[in-house]
CSV table of C-alpha atoms and ligand atoms in Angstrom, one decimal:
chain,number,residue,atom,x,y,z
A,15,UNK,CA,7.4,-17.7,12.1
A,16,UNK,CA,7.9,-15.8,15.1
A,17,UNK,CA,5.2,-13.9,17.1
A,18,UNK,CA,5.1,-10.7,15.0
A,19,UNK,CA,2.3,-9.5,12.6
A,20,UNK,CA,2.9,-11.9,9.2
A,21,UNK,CA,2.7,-9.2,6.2
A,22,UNK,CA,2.9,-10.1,2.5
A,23,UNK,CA,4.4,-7.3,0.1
A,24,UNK,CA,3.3,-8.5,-3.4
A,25,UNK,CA,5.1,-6.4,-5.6
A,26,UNK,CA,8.6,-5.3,-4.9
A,27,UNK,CA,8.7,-1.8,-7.2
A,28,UNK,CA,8.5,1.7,-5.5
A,29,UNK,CA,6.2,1.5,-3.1
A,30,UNK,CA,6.7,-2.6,-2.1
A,31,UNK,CA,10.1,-2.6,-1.4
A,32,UNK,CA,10.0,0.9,0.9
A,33,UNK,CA,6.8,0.5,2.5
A,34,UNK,CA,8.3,-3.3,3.1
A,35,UNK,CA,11.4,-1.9,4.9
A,36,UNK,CA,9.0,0.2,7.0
A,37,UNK,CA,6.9,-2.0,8.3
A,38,UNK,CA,9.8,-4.5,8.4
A,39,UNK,CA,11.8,-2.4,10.7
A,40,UNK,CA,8.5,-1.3,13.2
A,41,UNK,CA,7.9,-4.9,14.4
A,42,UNK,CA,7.0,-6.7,11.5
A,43,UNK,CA,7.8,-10.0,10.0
A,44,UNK,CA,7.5,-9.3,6.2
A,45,UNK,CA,7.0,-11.4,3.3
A,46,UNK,CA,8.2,-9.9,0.1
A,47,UNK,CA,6.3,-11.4,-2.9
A,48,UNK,CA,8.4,-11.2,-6.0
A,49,UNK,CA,7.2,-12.7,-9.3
A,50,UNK,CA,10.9,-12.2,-10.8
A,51,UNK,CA,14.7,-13.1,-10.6
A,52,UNK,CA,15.4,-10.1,-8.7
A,53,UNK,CA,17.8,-9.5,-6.4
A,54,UNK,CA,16.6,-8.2,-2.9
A,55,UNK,CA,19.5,-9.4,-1.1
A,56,UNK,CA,20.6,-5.6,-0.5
A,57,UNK,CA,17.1,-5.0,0.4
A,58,UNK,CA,17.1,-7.9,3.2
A,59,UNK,CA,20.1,-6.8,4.4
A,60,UNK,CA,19.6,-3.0,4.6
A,61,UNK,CA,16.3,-4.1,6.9
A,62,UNK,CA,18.4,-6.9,9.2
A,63,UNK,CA,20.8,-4.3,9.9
A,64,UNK,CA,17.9,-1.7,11.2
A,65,UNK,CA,16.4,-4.7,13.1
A,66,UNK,CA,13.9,-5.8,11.0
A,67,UNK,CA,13.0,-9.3,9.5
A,68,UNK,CA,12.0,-10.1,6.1
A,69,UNK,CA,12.2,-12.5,3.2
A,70,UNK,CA,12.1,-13.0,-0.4
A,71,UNK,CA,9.9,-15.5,-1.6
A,72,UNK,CA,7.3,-16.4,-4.7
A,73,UNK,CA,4.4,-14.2,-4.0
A,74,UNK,CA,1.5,-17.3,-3.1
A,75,UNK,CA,4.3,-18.0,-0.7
A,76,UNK,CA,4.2,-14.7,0.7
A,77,UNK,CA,0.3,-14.7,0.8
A,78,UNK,CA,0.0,-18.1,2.3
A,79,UNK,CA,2.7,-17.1,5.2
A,80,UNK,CA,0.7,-13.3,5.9
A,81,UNK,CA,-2.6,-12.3,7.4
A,82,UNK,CA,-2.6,-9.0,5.7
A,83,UNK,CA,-1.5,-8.4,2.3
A,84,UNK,CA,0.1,-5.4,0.6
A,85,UNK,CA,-0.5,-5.1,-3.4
A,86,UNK,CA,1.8,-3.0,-4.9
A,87,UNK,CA,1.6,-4.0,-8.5
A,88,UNK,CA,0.8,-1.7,-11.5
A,89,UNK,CA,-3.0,-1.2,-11.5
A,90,UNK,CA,-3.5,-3.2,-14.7
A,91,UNK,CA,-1.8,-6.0,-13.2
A,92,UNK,CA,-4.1,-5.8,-9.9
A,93,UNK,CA,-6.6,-8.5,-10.7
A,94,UNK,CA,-4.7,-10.9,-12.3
A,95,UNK,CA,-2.0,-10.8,-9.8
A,96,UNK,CA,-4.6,-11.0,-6.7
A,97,UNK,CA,-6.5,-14.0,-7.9
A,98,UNK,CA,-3.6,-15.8,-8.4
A,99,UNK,CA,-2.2,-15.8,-5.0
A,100,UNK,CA,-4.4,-18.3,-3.6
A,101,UNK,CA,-7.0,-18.4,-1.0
A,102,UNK,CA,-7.4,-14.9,0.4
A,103,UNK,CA,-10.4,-15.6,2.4
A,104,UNK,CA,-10.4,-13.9,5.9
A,105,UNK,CA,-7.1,-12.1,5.0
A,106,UNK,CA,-6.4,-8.2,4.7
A,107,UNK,CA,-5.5,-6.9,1.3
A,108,UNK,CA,-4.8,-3.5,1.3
A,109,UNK,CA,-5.0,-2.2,-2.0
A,110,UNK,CA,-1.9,0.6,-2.7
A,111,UNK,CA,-2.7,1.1,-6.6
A,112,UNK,CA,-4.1,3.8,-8.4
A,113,UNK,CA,-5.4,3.8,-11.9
A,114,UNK,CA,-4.1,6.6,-13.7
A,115,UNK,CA,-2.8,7.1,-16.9
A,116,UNK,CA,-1.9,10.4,-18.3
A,117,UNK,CA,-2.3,12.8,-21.0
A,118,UNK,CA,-1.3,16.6,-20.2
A,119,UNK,CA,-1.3,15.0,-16.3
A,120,UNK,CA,-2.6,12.3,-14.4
A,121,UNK,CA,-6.4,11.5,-15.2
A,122,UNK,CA,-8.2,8.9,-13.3
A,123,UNK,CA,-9.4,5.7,-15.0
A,124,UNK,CA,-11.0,3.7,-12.5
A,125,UNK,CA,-12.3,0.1,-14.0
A,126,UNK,CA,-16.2,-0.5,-14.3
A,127,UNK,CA,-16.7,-1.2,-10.2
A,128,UNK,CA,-15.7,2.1,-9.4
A,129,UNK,CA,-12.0,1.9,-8.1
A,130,UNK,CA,-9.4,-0.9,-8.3
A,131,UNK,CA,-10.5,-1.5,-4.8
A,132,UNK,CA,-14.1,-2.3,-5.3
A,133,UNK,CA,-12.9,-4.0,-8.4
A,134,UNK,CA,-10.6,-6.5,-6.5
A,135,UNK,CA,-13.4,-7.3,-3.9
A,136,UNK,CA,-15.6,-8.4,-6.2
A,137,UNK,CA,-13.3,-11.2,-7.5
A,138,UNK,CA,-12.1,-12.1,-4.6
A,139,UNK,CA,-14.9,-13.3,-2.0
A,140,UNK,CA,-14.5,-13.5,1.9
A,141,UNK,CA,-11.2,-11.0,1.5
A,142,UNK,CA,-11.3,-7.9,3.5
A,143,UNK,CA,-10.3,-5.3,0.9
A,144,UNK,CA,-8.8,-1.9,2.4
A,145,UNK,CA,-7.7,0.6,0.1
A,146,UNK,CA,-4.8,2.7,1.4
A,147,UNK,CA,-1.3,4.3,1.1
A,148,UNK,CA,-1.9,5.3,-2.3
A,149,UNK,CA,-1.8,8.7,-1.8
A,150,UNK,CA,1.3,9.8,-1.2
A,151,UNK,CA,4.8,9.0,-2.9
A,152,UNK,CA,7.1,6.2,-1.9
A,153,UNK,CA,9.7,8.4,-0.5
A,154,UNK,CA,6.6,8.5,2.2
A,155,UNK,CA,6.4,4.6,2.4
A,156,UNK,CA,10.0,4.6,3.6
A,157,UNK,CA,9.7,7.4,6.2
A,158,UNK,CA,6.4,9.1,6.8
A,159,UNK,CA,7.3,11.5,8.7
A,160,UNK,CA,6.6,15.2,8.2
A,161,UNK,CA,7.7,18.4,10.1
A,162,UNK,CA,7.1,18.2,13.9
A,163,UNK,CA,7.3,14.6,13.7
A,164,UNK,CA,3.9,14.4,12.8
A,165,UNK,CA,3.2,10.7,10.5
A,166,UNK,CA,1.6,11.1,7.0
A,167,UNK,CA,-2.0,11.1,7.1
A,168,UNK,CA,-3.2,7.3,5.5
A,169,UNK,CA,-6.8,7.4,4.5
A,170,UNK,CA,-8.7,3.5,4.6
A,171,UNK,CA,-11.5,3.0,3.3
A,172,UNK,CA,-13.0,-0.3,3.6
A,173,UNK,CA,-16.0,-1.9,4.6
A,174,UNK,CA,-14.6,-4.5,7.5
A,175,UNK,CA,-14.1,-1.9,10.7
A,176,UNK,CA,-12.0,-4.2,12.4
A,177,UNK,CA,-9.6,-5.1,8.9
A,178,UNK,CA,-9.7,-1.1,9.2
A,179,UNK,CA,-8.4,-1.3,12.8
A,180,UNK,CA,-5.7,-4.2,11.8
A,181,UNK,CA,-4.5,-1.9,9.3
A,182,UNK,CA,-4.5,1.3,11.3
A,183,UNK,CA,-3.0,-0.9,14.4
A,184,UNK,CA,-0.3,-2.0,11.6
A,185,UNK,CA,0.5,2.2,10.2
A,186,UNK,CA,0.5,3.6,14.1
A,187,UNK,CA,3.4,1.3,15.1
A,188,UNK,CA,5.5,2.1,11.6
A,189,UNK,CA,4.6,6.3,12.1
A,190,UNK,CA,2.2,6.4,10.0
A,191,UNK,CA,-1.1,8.4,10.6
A,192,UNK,CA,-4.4,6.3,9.7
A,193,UNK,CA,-7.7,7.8,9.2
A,194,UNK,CA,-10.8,5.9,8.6
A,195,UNK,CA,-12.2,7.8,5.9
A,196,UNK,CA,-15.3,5.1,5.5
A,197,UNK,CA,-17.1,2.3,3.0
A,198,UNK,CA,-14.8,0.4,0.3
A,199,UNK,CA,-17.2,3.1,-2.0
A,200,UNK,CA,-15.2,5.9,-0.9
A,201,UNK,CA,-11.8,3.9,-2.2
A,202,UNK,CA,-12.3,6.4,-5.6
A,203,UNK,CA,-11.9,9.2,-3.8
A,204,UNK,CA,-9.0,7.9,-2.6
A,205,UNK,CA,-7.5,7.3,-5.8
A,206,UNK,CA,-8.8,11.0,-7.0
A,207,UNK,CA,-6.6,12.3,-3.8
A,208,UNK,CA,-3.8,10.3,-4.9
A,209,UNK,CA,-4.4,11.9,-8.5
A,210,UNK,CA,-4.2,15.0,-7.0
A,211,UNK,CA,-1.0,14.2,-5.6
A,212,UNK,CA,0.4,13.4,-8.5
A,213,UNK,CA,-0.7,16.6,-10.0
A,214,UNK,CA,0.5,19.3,-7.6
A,215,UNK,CA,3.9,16.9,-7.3
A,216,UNK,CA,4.6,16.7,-10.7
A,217,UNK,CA,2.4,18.5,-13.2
A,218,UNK,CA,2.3,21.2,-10.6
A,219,UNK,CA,6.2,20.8,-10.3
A,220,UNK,CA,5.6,21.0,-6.2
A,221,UNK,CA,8.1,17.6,-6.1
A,222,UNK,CA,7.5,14.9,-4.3
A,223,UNK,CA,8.5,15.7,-0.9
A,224,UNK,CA,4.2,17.3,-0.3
A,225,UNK,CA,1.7,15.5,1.3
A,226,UNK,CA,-2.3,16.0,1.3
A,227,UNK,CA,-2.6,15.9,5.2
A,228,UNK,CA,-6.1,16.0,7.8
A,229,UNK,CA,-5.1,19.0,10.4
A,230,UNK,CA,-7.5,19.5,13.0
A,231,UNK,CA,-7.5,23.1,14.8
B,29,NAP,N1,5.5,5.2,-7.1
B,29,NAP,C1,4.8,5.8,-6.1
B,29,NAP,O1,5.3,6.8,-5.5
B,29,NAP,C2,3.4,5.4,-5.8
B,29,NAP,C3,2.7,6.0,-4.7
B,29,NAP,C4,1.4,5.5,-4.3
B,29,NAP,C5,0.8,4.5,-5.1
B,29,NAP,N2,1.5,4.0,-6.2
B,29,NAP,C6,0.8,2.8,-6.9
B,29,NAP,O2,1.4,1.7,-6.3
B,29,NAP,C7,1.5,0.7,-7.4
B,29,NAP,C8,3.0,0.3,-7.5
B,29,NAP,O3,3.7,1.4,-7.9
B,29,NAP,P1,5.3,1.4,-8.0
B,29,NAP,O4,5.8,2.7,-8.3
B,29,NAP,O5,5.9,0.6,-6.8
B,29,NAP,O6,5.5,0.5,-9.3
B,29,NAP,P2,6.8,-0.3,-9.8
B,29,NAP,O7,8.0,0.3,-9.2
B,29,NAP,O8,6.6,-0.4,-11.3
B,29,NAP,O9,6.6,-1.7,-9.2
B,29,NAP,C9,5.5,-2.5,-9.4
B,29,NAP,C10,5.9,-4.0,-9.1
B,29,NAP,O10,4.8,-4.8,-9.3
B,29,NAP,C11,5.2,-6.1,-9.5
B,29,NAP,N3,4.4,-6.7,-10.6
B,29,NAP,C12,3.6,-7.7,-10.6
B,29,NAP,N4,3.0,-8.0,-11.7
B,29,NAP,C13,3.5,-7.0,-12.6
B,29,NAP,C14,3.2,-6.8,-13.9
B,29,NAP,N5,2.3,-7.5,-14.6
B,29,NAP,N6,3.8,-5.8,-14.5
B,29,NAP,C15,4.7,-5.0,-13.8
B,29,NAP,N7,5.0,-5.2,-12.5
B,29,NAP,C16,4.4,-6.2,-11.9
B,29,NAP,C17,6.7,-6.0,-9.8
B,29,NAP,O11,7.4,-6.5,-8.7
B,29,NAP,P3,8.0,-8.0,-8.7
B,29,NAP,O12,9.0,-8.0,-9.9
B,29,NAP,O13,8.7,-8.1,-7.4
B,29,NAP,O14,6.9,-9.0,-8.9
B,29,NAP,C18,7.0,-4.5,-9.9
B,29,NAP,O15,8.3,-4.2,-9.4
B,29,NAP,C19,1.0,1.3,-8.6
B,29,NAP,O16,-0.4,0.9,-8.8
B,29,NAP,C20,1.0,2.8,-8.4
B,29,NAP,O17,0.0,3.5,-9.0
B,29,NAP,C21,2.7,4.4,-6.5
């Protein structure tokens, strides 16, 4: 392992595989955690050519090699997939998922703990549980940036200020722009934004290419 920040990418759908290449090709060493036969070689490649370095390996692997973790699975598969990856204590997991299903539209269906977030912290003790990028759509993961080469806004919310930090340190350097919006308890309204994303991009027939941003005047 060289010098660069470790990251594990557990998940390679959508949003693993571009926010992966992203952070890949801003300075990290990445980890993709893939529970399947896939073939990521294109992916690899793609990212060695722009610079970066990744790999392919079973996602425990990936987990054990990283000190902050990027779950990108379905939100059903969230808890099952997290506790299986080991010993997460003192790592980052930033959670990406949003529980949504949809009838008419996207409606929010957060389990019993409030939001996947909280949800996943309480099953996994001594992990530093971030919620963020879930709020915009993967075309964003790959390049976040918007007119005036202004980054996407990425809300956190977490209750570990300097996990937050890692994170934001982490979304800076790949263009991203990270906002602390507070406690692991605000992580719902995180996922509300993101189903509110969903609705203006699709329902709303906006398409993806919109973003909710924070502008300051
Ligand atoms: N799509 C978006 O634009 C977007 C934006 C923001 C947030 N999100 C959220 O991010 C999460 C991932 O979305 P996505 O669009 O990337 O999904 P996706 O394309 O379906 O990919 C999900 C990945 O999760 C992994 N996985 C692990 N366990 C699984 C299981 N039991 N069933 C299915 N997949 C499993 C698979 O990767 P391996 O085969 O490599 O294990 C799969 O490719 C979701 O919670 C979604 O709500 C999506």
């Amino acid at each position: 392992m060289s010098g660069k920040m470790q990251i594990a990418i557990i998940g390679t759908g959508n949003v693993g595989s571009a926010l992966g290449h992203r952070l890949a090709v801003s300075g990290c060493e990445v980890w993709f955690g893939t529970r399947s036969e896939k073939d990521l070689a294109t992916l690899v490649d793609d990212i060695a050519r722009a610079g970066g370095t990744a790999h392919v390996v079973p996602p425990e692997v990936a987990a054990a090699n990283a000190q902050m973790l990027f779950l990108a699975v379905p939100d059903t598969a969230a808890l099952p997939v997290a506790t299986s990856l080991g010993s997460l204590v003192d790592k980052i997991l930033v959670d990406c998922t949003n529980p949504v299903r949809w009838s008419g539209g996207p409606i929010w269906s957060p389990p019993i703990e409030g939001s996947v977030a909280q949800a996943l912290a309480s099953v996994l003790p001594g992990c530093r549980v971030v919620k963020a990028f879930n709020g915009f759509g993967a075309e964003f993961h790959l390049d976040p940036k918007l007119p005036g080469e202004v980054g996407v806004s990425v809300f956190m919310a977490g209750d570990d200020p300097e996990a937050k930090a890692d994170v934001a340190r982490v979304a800076e350097q790949a263009g991203f722009s990270p906002i602390d919006a507070g406690l692991l308890r605000n992580a719902g309204l995180l996922e509300n934004a993101a189903v509110l994303w969903i609705h203006l991009a699709i329902t709303g027939k906006r398409g993806r290419n919109i973003a909710l941003q924070l502008v300051q005047r």
